[in-house]
């Protein structure tokens, strides 16, 4: 949803040419509610080692930097990338509201470029920090169920 949200919100604002300002704002609010609700409804998906999970883990580590410091250069780069992403996103939203293709496209280009670069930096941060504390180390641990039927379960109490 992080990848789809800027384009969907900008597109919803572009509908003001057909729906009017209030219709476009209502549609934008509905899209925003969907962007927030869909991940909560779907829940956890995929492997713990997928790139999206590693991005998520890196973001959690970056947000937790007040409690467990991260390398200053990584923190500064990620902060800058987030600021660039938000500026590009706001310009794209303004372009959608004003029905300006130049603002929309350049804002989305800047936002997506910053977002994808930040994904790489967040994965690097996770790789750097995953062994710094047991909490980070066990995010990718797969629990093994010892209650599964098998030879070991039937050997003593069979």
CSV table of N, CA and C in Angstrom, one decimal:
chain,number,residue,atom,x,y,z
A,1,UNK,N,0.8,-1.2,0.0
A,1,UNK,CA,0.0,0.0,0.0
A,1,UNK,C,0.9,1.3,0.0
A,2,UNK,N,2.1,1.2,0.6
A,2,UNK,CA,3.0,2.3,0.6
A,2,UNK,C,3.3,2.7,-0.8
A,3,UNK,N,3.4,1.8,-1.7
A,3,UNK,CA,3.8,2.1,-3.1
A,3,UNK,C,2.6,2.6,-3.9
A,4,UNK,N,1.4,2.2,-3.6
A,4,UNK,CA,0.2,2.6,-4.3
A,4,UNK,C,-0.4,3.9,-3.8
A,5,UNK,N,-0.2,4.2,-2.6
A,5,UNK,CA,-0.9,5.4,-1.9
A,5,UNK,C,-0.7,6.7,-2.7
A,6,UNK,N,0.6,7.1,-3.0
A,6,UNK,CA,0.7,8.5,-3.6
A,6,UNK,C,0.0,8.6,-4.9
A,7,UNK,N,0.1,7.6,-5.8
A,7,UNK,CA,-0.6,7.6,-7.0
A,7,UNK,C,-2.1,7.6,-6.9
A,8,UNK,N,-2.6,6.8,-6.0
A,8,UNK,CA,-4.1,6.7,-5.8
A,8,UNK,C,-4.6,8.0,-5.2
A,9,UNK,N,-3.9,8.6,-4.3
A,9,UNK,CA,-4.4,9.8,-3.7
A,9,UNK,C,-4.4,11.0,-4.7
A,10,UNK,N,-3.3,11.0,-5.5
A,10,UNK,CA,-3.2,12.0,-6.6
A,10,UNK,C,-4.3,11.8,-7.6
A,11,UNK,N,-4.5,10.6,-8.0
A,11,UNK,CA,-5.6,10.3,-8.9
A,11,UNK,C,-7.0,10.7,-8.4
A,12,UNK,N,-7.2,10.4,-7.1
A,12,UNK,CA,-8.5,10.8,-6.5
A,12,UNK,C,-8.7,12.3,-6.6
A,13,UNK,N,-7.7,13.0,-6.3
A,13,UNK,CA,-7.8,14.5,-6.4
A,13,UNK,C,-8.0,15.0,-7.8
A,14,UNK,N,-7.5,14.2,-8.8
A,14,UNK,CA,-7.7,14.6,-10.2
A,14,UNK,C,-9.2,14.5,-10.6
A,15,UNK,N,-10.0,13.7,-9.9
A,15,UNK,CA,-11.4,13.6,-10.2
A,15,UNK,C,-12.2,14.8,-10.0
A,16,UNK,N,-11.6,15.8,-9.4
A,16,UNK,CA,-12.3,17.1,-9.1
A,16,UNK,C,-12.8,17.7,-10.4
A,17,UNK,N,-12.1,17.4,-11.5
A,17,UNK,CA,-12.6,17.9,-12.8
A,17,UNK,C,-14.0,17.4,-13.2
A,18,UNK,N,-14.3,16.2,-12.7
A,18,UNK,CA,-15.6,15.5,-13.1
A,18,UNK,C,-16.5,15.6,-11.9
A,19,UNK,N,-16.0,15.4,-10.7
A,19,UNK,CA,-16.9,15.3,-9.5
A,19,UNK,C,-17.1,16.6,-8.8
A,20,UNK,N,-16.3,17.6,-9.1
A,20,UNK,CA,-16.3,18.8,-8.3
A,20,UNK,C,-15.3,18.7,-7.1
A,21,UNK,N,-15.1,19.8,-6.5
A,21,UNK,CA,-14.1,19.8,-5.4
A,21,UNK,C,-14.6,18.9,-4.2
A,22,UNK,N,-15.8,19.0,-3.8
A,22,UNK,CA,-16.3,18.3,-2.7
A,22,UNK,C,-16.3,16.8,-3.0
A,23,UNK,N,-16.7,16.4,-4.2
A,23,UNK,CA,-16.7,15.0,-4.6
A,23,UNK,C,-15.3,14.4,-4.6
A,24,UNK,N,-14.4,15.2,-5.1
A,24,UNK,CA,-13.0,14.7,-5.1
A,24,UNK,C,-12.4,14.6,-3.7
A,25,UNK,N,-12.8,15.5,-2.9
A,25,UNK,CA,-12.3,15.4,-1.5
A,25,UNK,C,-12.9,14.2,-0.8
A,26,UNK,N,-14.2,14.0,-1.0
A,26,UNK,CA,-14.8,12.8,-0.4
A,26,UNK,C,-14.2,11.5,-1.0
A,27,UNK,N,-13.9,11.5,-2.3
A,27,UNK,CA,-13.2,10.3,-2.8
A,27,UNK,C,-11.8,10.1,-2.3
A,28,UNK,N,-11.1,11.2,-2.1
A,28,UNK,CA,-9.8,11.2,-1.5
A,28,UNK,C,-9.8,10.7,-0.1
A,29,UNK,N,-10.8,11.1,0.7
A,29,UNK,CA,-10.9,10.6,2.0
A,29,UNK,C,-11.2,9.1,2.0
A,30,UNK,N,-12.1,8.7,1.1
A,30,UNK,CA,-12.4,7.2,1.0
A,30,UNK,C,-11.1,6.4,0.6
A,31,UNK,N,-10.4,6.9,-0.3
A,31,UNK,CA,-9.1,6.3,-0.7
A,31,UNK,C,-8.2,6.2,0.4
A,32,UNK,N,-8.0,7.3,1.2
A,32,UNK,CA,-7.1,7.3,2.3
A,32,UNK,C,-7.6,6.3,3.4
A,33,UNK,N,-8.9,6.2,3.6
A,33,UNK,CA,-9.4,5.2,4.6
A,33,UNK,C,-9.1,3.8,4.1
A,34,UNK,N,-9.2,3.6,2.8
A,34,UNK,CA,-8.9,2.3,2.2
A,34,UNK,C,-7.4,2.0,2.4
A,35,UNK,N,-6.6,3.0,2.1
A,35,UNK,CA,-5.1,2.7,2.3
A,35,UNK,C,-4.8,2.4,3.7
A,36,UNK,N,-5.5,2.9,4.7
A,36,UNK,CA,-5.2,2.6,6.1
A,36,UNK,C,-5.9,1.3,6.5
A,37,UNK,N,-7.1,1.0,5.9
A,37,UNK,CA,-7.8,-0.2,6.4
A,37,UNK,C,-7.4,-1.5,5.7
A,38,UNK,N,-7.0,-1.4,4.5
A,38,UNK,CA,-6.7,-2.7,3.8
A,38,UNK,C,-5.5,-3.5,4.4
A,39,UNK,N,-4.4,-2.8,4.8
A,39,UNK,CA,-3.4,-3.6,5.4
A,39,UNK,C,-3.8,-4.2,6.8
A,40,UNK,N,-4.7,-3.5,7.5
A,40,UNK,CA,-5.2,-4.0,8.8
A,40,UNK,C,-6.1,-5.2,8.6
A,41,UNK,N,-6.9,-5.2,7.5
A,41,UNK,CA,-7.8,-6.3,7.2
A,41,UNK,C,-7.1,-7.5,6.7
A,42,UNK,N,-6.1,-7.3,5.9
A,42,UNK,CA,-5.3,-8.4,5.3
A,42,UNK,C,-4.4,-9.1,6.3
A,43,UNK,N,-3.8,-8.3,7.1
A,43,UNK,CA,-2.9,-8.8,8.1
A,43,UNK,C,-1.5,-9.1,7.6
A,44,UNK,N,-0.7,-9.9,8.3
A,44,UNK,CA,0.6,-10.3,7.9
A,44,UNK,C,0.6,-11.3,6.7
A,45,UNK,N,1.4,-11.0,5.7
A,45,UNK,CA,1.5,-11.9,4.6
A,45,UNK,C,2.9,-12.0,4.2
A,46,UNK,N,3.2,-13.1,3.5
A,46,UNK,CA,4.6,-13.3,3.0
A,46,UNK,C,5.6,-13.8,4.0
A,47,UNK,N,6.8,-14.1,3.5
A,47,UNK,CA,7.8,-14.6,4.3
A,47,UNK,C,8.5,-13.5,5.1
A,48,UNK,N,9.1,-13.8,6.2
A,48,UNK,CA,9.8,-12.8,7.0
A,48,UNK,C,11.1,-12.4,6.4
A,49,UNK,N,11.5,-13.0,5.3
A,49,UNK,CA,12.7,-12.6,4.6
A,49,UNK,C,12.5,-11.9,3.3
A,50,UNK,N,11.2,-11.6,3.0
A,50,UNK,CA,11.0,-10.9,1.8
A,50,UNK,C,11.5,-9.4,1.9
A,51,UNK,N,11.6,-8.8,0.7
A,51,UNK,CA,12.2,-7.4,0.7
A,51,UNK,C,11.2,-6.5,1.4
A,52,UNK,N,9.9,-6.7,1.3
A,52,UNK,CA,8.9,-5.8,1.9
A,52,UNK,C,9.0,-5.9,3.5
A,53,UNK,N,9.2,-7.1,3.9
A,53,UNK,CA,9.3,-7.3,5.4
A,53,UNK,C,10.6,-6.7,5.9
A,54,UNK,N,11.7,-6.8,5.1
A,54,UNK,CA,13.0,-6.2,5.6
A,54,UNK,C,12.9,-4.7,5.6
A,55,UNK,N,12.1,-4.1,4.6
A,55,UNK,CA,11.9,-2.7,4.6
A,55,UNK,C,11.1,-2.3,5.9
A,56,UNK,N,10.1,-3.1,6.2
A,56,UNK,CA,9.3,-2.8,7.4
A,56,UNK,C,10.1,-2.9,8.6
A,57,UNK,N,11.0,-4.0,8.7
A,57,UNK,CA,11.9,-4.1,9.9
A,57,UNK,C,12.8,-2.9,10.0
A,58,UNK,N,13.4,-2.5,8.9
A,58,UNK,CA,14.3,-1.3,8.9
A,58,UNK,C,13.6,-0.1,9.3
A,59,UNK,N,12.3,0.1,8.9
A,59,UNK,CA,11.6,1.2,9.3
A,59,UNK,C,11.3,1.2,10.8
A,60,UNK,N,11.0,0.0,11.3
A,60,UNK,CA,10.8,-0.1,12.8
A,60,UNK,C,12.0,0.2,13.6
A,61,UNK,N,13.2,-0.2,13.0
A,61,UNK,CA,14.4,0.1,13.7
A,61,UNK,C,14.7,1.6,13.6
A,62,UNK,N,14.4,2.2,12.5
A,62,UNK,CA,14.7,3.7,12.3
A,62,UNK,C,13.8,4.4,13.3
A,63,UNK,N,12.5,4.0,13.4
A,63,UNK,CA,11.6,4.7,14.3
A,63,UNK,C,12.0,4.5,15.8
A,64,UNK,N,12.6,3.4,16.1
A,64,UNK,CA,13.1,3.1,17.4
A,64,UNK,C,14.4,3.6,17.8
A,65,UNK,N,15.0,4.5,17.0
A,65,UNK,CA,16.3,5.0,17.1
A,65,UNK,C,16.5,5.8,18.4
A,66,UNK,N,15.5,6.3,19.0
A,66,UNK,CA,15.6,7.0,20.3
A,66,UNK,C,16.0,6.1,21.4
A,67,UNK,N,15.6,4.8,21.3
A,67,UNK,CA,15.8,3.8,22.4
A,67,UNK,C,17.1,3.0,22.1
A,68,UNK,N,17.3,2.7,20.8
A,68,UNK,CA,18.5,2.0,20.4
A,68,UNK,C,19.1,2.7,19.2
A,69,UNK,N,20.2,3.5,19.5
A,69,UNK,CA,20.7,4.3,18.5
A,69,UNK,C,21.2,3.6,17.2
A,70,UNK,N,21.0,4.2,16.1
A,70,UNK,CA,21.4,3.7,14.8
A,70,UNK,C,22.6,4.5,14.3
A,71,UNK,N,23.3,4.0,13.3
A,71,UNK,CA,24.4,4.8,12.8
A,71,UNK,C,23.9,6.2,12.3
A,72,UNK,N,24.6,7.3,12.7
A,72,UNK,CA,24.2,8.6,12.4
A,72,UNK,C,24.0,8.9,10.9
A,73,UNK,N,24.9,8.3,10.1
A,73,UNK,CA,24.8,8.6,8.7
A,73,UNK,C,23.5,7.9,8.1
A,74,UNK,N,23.2,6.7,8.6
A,74,UNK,CA,22.0,6.0,8.1
A,74,UNK,C,20.8,6.8,8.5
A,75,UNK,N,20.8,7.2,9.7
A,75,UNK,CA,19.6,8.0,10.2
A,75,UNK,C,19.4,9.3,9.4
A,76,UNK,N,20.5,10.0,9.2
A,76,UNK,CA,20.4,11.3,8.4
A,76,UNK,C,19.9,11.0,7.0
A,77,UNK,N,20.4,10.0,6.3
A,77,UNK,CA,20.0,9.7,5.0
A,77,UNK,C,18.6,9.3,4.9
A,78,UNK,N,18.1,8.5,5.8
A,78,UNK,CA,16.7,8.0,5.8
A,78,UNK,C,15.8,9.2,6.1
A,79,UNK,N,16.2,10.0,7.0
A,79,UNK,CA,15.4,11.2,7.4
A,79,UNK,C,15.3,12.1,6.2
A,80,UNK,N,16.4,12.3,5.5
A,80,UNK,CA,16.3,13.2,4.3
A,80,UNK,C,15.5,12.6,3.2
A,81,UNK,N,15.6,11.3,3.0
A,81,UNK,CA,14.7,10.6,2.0
A,81,UNK,C,13.3,10.7,2.3
A,82,UNK,N,12.9,10.6,3.6
A,82,UNK,CA,11.5,10.7,4.0
A,82,UNK,C,11.0,12.2,3.7
A,83,UNK,N,11.8,13.1,4.0
A,83,UNK,CA,11.5,14.5,3.8
A,83,UNK,C,11.3,14.8,2.3
A,84,UNK,N,12.2,14.2,1.4
A,84,UNK,CA,12.0,14.4,0.0
A,84,UNK,C,10.8,13.7,-0.5
A,85,UNK,N,10.5,12.5,0.0
A,85,UNK,CA,9.3,11.7,-0.3
A,85,UNK,C,8.1,12.6,0.0
A,86,UNK,N,8.0,13.1,1.2
A,86,UNK,CA,6.8,13.9,1.6
A,86,UNK,C,6.7,15.1,0.7
A,87,UNK,N,7.8,15.8,0.4
A,87,UNK,CA,7.7,17.0,-0.4
A,87,UNK,C,7.2,16.6,-1.8
A,88,UNK,N,7.7,15.6,-2.4
A,88,UNK,CA,7.2,15.1,-3.7
A,88,UNK,C,5.8,14.7,-3.7
A,89,UNK,N,5.4,14.0,-2.6
A,89,UNK,CA,4.0,13.6,-2.4
A,89,UNK,C,3.1,14.8,-2.3
A,90,UNK,N,3.5,15.8,-1.6
A,90,UNK,CA,2.6,17.0,-1.4
A,90,UNK,C,2.5,17.8,-2.7
A,91,UNK,N,3.6,17.8,-3.5
A,91,UNK,CA,3.6,18.5,-4.8
A,91,UNK,C,2.7,17.7,-5.7
A,92,UNK,N,2.7,16.4,-5.7
A,92,UNK,CA,1.8,15.6,-6.5
A,92,UNK,C,0.4,15.8,-6.2
A,93,UNK,N,0.1,15.8,-4.8
A,93,UNK,CA,-1.3,16.1,-4.4
A,93,UNK,C,-1.8,17.5,-4.8
A,94,UNK,N,-0.9,18.4,-4.7
A,94,UNK,CA,-1.2,19.8,-5.2
A,94,UNK,C,-1.5,19.8,-6.7
A,95,UNK,N,-0.7,19.0,-7.4
A,95,UNK,CA,-0.9,18.9,-8.9
A,95,UNK,C,-2.2,18.2,-9.2
A,96,UNK,N,-2.6,17.2,-8.4
A,96,UNK,CA,-3.9,16.6,-8.6
A,96,UNK,C,-5.0,17.5,-8.3
A,97,UNK,N,-4.9,18.3,-7.2
A,97,UNK,CA,-6.0,19.2,-6.9
A,97,UNK,C,-6.1,20.3,-7.9
A,98,UNK,N,-5.0,20.8,-8.5
A,98,UNK,CA,-5.0,21.9,-9.5
A,98,UNK,C,-5.1,21.3,-10.9
A,99,UNK,N,-5.2,20.0,-11.1
A,99,UNK,CA,-5.3,19.3,-12.4
A,99,UNK,C,-4.1,19.7,-13.2
A,100,UNK,N,-2.9,19.7,-12.6
A,100,UNK,CA,-1.7,20.1,-13.3
A,100,UNK,C,-0.9,18.8,-13.6
A,101,UNK,N,-0.8,18.4,-14.8
A,101,UNK,CA,0.0,17.2,-15.1
A,101,UNK,C,1.5,17.3,-14.8
A,102,UNK,N,2.0,18.5,-15.0
A,102,UNK,CA,3.5,18.8,-14.7
A,102,UNK,C,3.7,18.6,-13.2
A,103,UNK,N,2.9,19.2,-12.3
A,103,UNK,CA,3.1,19.1,-10.9
A,103,UNK,C,2.9,17.7,-10.4
A,104,UNK,N,1.8,17.0,-11.0
A,104,UNK,CA,1.5,15.7,-10.5
A,104,UNK,C,2.6,14.7,-10.9
A,105,UNK,N,3.0,14.8,-12.2
A,105,UNK,CA,4.0,13.8,-12.6
A,105,UNK,C,5.4,14.0,-12.0
A,106,UNK,N,5.8,15.3,-11.9
A,106,UNK,CA,7.1,15.5,-11.3
A,106,UNK,C,7.1,15.2,-9.8
A,107,UNK,N,6.0,15.6,-9.1
A,107,UNK,CA,5.9,15.2,-7.7
A,107,UNK,C,5.9,13.7,-7.5
A,108,UNK,N,5.1,13.0,-8.3
A,108,UNK,CA,5.1,11.5,-8.1
A,108,UNK,C,6.5,10.9,-8.5
A,109,UNK,N,7.2,11.5,-9.5
A,109,UNK,CA,8.5,11.0,-9.8
A,109,UNK,C,9.5,11.2,-8.7
A,110,UNK,N,9.5,12.3,-8.1
A,110,UNK,CA,10.3,12.6,-6.9
A,110,UNK,C,10.0,11.7,-5.7
A,111,UNK,N,8.7,11.6,-5.5
A,111,UNK,CA,8.2,10.8,-4.3
A,111,UNK,C,8.6,9.3,-4.5
A,112,UNK,N,8.3,8.8,-5.7
A,112,UNK,CA,8.7,7.4,-5.9
A,112,UNK,C,10.2,7.1,-5.9
A,113,UNK,N,10.9,8.0,-6.5
A,113,UNK,CA,12.4,7.9,-6.5
A,113,UNK,C,12.9,7.9,-5.0
A,114,UNK,N,12.5,8.8,-4.3
A,114,UNK,CA,12.9,8.9,-2.9
A,114,UNK,C,12.4,7.6,-2.1
A,115,UNK,N,11.2,7.2,-2.4
A,115,UNK,CA,10.7,6.0,-1.7
A,115,UNK,C,11.5,4.8,-2.0
A,116,UNK,N,11.8,4.5,-3.2
A,116,UNK,CA,12.5,3.3,-3.6
A,116,UNK,C,14.0,3.3,-3.1
A,117,UNK,N,14.6,4.5,-3.1
A,117,UNK,CA,15.9,4.6,-2.5
A,117,UNK,C,15.9,4.4,-1.0
A,118,UNK,N,14.8,4.9,-0.4
A,118,UNK,CA,14.7,4.8,1.1
A,118,UNK,C,14.5,3.3,1.4
A,119,UNK,N,13.7,2.6,0.5
A,119,UNK,CA,13.6,1.1,0.8
A,119,UNK,C,14.9,0.4,0.8
A,120,UNK,N,15.8,0.7,-0.1
A,120,UNK,CA,17.1,0.2,-0.1
A,120,UNK,C,17.9,0.5,1.2
A,121,UNK,N,17.8,1.8,1.6
A,121,UNK,CA,18.5,2.2,2.8
A,121,UNK,C,17.9,1.6,4.1
A,122,UNK,N,16.6,1.4,4.1
A,122,UNK,CA,16.0,0.7,5.3
A,122,UNK,C,16.4,-0.8,5.3
A,123,UNK,N,16.5,-1.4,4.2
A,123,UNK,CA,17.0,-2.8,4.2
A,123,UNK,C,18.4,-2.9,4.7
A,124,UNK,N,19.3,-1.9,4.2
A,124,UNK,CA,20.7,-1.9,4.7
A,124,UNK,C,20.7,-1.6,6.2
A,125,UNK,N,19.8,-0.8,6.7
A,125,UNK,CA,19.8,-0.5,8.2
A,125,UNK,C,19.4,-1.7,8.9
A,126,UNK,N,18.4,-2.5,8.4
A,126,UNK,CA,18.0,-3.7,9.1
A,126,UNK,C,19.2,-4.7,9.1
A,127,UNK,N,19.9,-4.8,7.9
A,127,UNK,CA,21.0,-5.8,7.9
A,127,UNK,C,22.1,-5.4,8.9
A,128,UNK,N,22.3,-4.1,9.0
A,128,UNK,CA,23.3,-3.6,10.0
A,128,UNK,C,23.0,-3.8,11.4
A,129,UNK,N,21.7,-3.6,11.7
A,129,UNK,CA,21.2,-3.6,13.1
A,129,UNK,C,20.6,-4.9,13.6
A,130,UNK,N,20.4,-5.9,12.7
A,130,UNK,CA,19.6,-7.0,13.1
A,130,UNK,C,20.3,-7.9,14.3
A,131,UNK,N,21.6,-7.8,14.4
A,131,UNK,CA,22.3,-8.5,15.4
A,131,UNK,C,22.6,-7.7,16.7
A,132,UNK,N,22.1,-6.4,16.7
A,132,UNK,CA,22.5,-5.5,17.8
A,132,UNK,C,21.7,-5.8,19.1
A,133,UNK,N,20.5,-6.4,19.0
A,133,UNK,CA,19.7,-6.7,20.1
A,133,UNK,C,18.9,-8.0,19.8
A,134,UNK,N,18.5,-8.8,20.8
A,134,UNK,CA,17.7,-10.0,20.6
A,134,UNK,C,16.4,-9.7,19.9
A,135,UNK,N,15.8,-8.6,20.2
A,135,UNK,CA,14.5,-8.3,19.6
A,135,UNK,C,14.6,-8.3,18.1
A,136,UNK,N,15.6,-7.6,17.5
A,136,UNK,CA,15.7,-7.5,16.1
A,136,UNK,C,16.2,-8.8,15.5
A,137,UNK,N,17.0,-9.6,16.2
A,137,UNK,CA,17.5,-10.8,15.7
A,137,UNK,C,16.4,-11.9,15.5
A,138,UNK,N,15.4,-11.8,16.4
A,138,UNK,CA,14.3,-12.9,16.3
A,138,UNK,C,13.1,-12.5,15.5
A,139,UNK,N,13.1,-11.3,14.8
A,139,UNK,CA,12.0,-10.9,14.0
A,139,UNK,C,11.8,-11.9,12.8
A,140,UNK,N,12.9,-12.5,12.4
A,140,UNK,CA,12.8,-13.4,11.2
A,140,UNK,C,12.8,-14.9,11.7
A,141,UNK,N,12.9,-15.2,13.0
A,141,UNK,CA,12.9,-16.5,13.5
A,141,UNK,C,11.5,-17.2,13.2
A,142,UNK,N,11.6,-18.4,12.7
A,142,UNK,CA,10.4,-19.2,12.5
A,142,UNK,C,10.1,-20.1,13.6
A,143,UNK,N,9.0,-20.0,14.3
A,143,UNK,CA,8.7,-20.8,15.4
A,143,UNK,C,8.4,-22.3,14.9
A,144,UNK,N,8.9,-23.2,15.7
A,144,UNK,CA,8.7,-24.6,15.4
A,144,UNK,C,7.6,-25.2,16.3
A,145,UNK,N,6.6,-25.9,15.8
A,145,UNK,CA,5.6,-26.4,16.7
A,145,UNK,C,6.0,-27.8,17.1
A,146,UNK,N,6.2,-28.0,18.4
A,146,UNK,CA,6.5,-29.3,18.9
A,146,UNK,C,5.3,-30.2,19.1
A,147,UNK,N,4.1,-29.7,18.8
A,147,UNK,CA,2.9,-30.5,19.0
A,147,UNK,C,2.5,-31.2,17.8
A,148,UNK,N,3.2,-31.1,16.7
A,148,UNK,CA,2.9,-31.8,15.5
A,148,UNK,C,3.0,-33.3,15.6
A,149,UNK,N,2.1,-34.0,15.0
A,149,UNK,CA,2.3,-35.5,15.1
A,149,UNK,C,3.5,-35.9,14.4
A,150,UNK,N,4.2,-36.8,14.9
A,150,UNK,CA,5.5,-37.3,14.3
A,150,UNK,C,6.1,-38.4,15.2
A,151,UNK,N,7.3,-38.8,14.8
A,151,UNK,CA,8.0,-39.8,15.5
A,151,UNK,C,8.3,-39.4,16.9
A,152,UNK,N,8.8,-38.2,17.1
A,152,UNK,CA,9.2,-37.8,18.4
A,152,UNK,C,8.0,-37.7,19.4
A,153,UNK,N,6.8,-37.3,18.9
A,153,UNK,CA,5.6,-37.1,19.7
A,153,UNK,C,5.1,-38.4,20.1
A,154,UNK,N,5.2,-39.5,19.3
A,154,UNK,CA,4.7,-40.8,19.7
A,154,UNK,C,5.6,-41.7,20.3
A,155,UNK,N,6.9,-41.3,20.5
A,155,UNK,CA,7.9,-42.3,21.0
A,155,UNK,C,7.7,-42.6,22.5
A,156,UNK,N,7.4,-41.6,23.3
A,156,UNK,CA,7.3,-41.8,24.7
A,156,UNK,C,5.8,-42.2,25.2
A,157,UNK,N,4.9,-41.5,24.6
A,157,UNK,CA,3.5,-41.6,25.1
A,157,UNK,C,2.6,-42.2,24.1
A,158,UNK,N,3.1,-42.8,23.0
A,158,UNK,CA,2.5,-43.4,21.9
A,158,UNK,C,1.2,-44.0,22.0
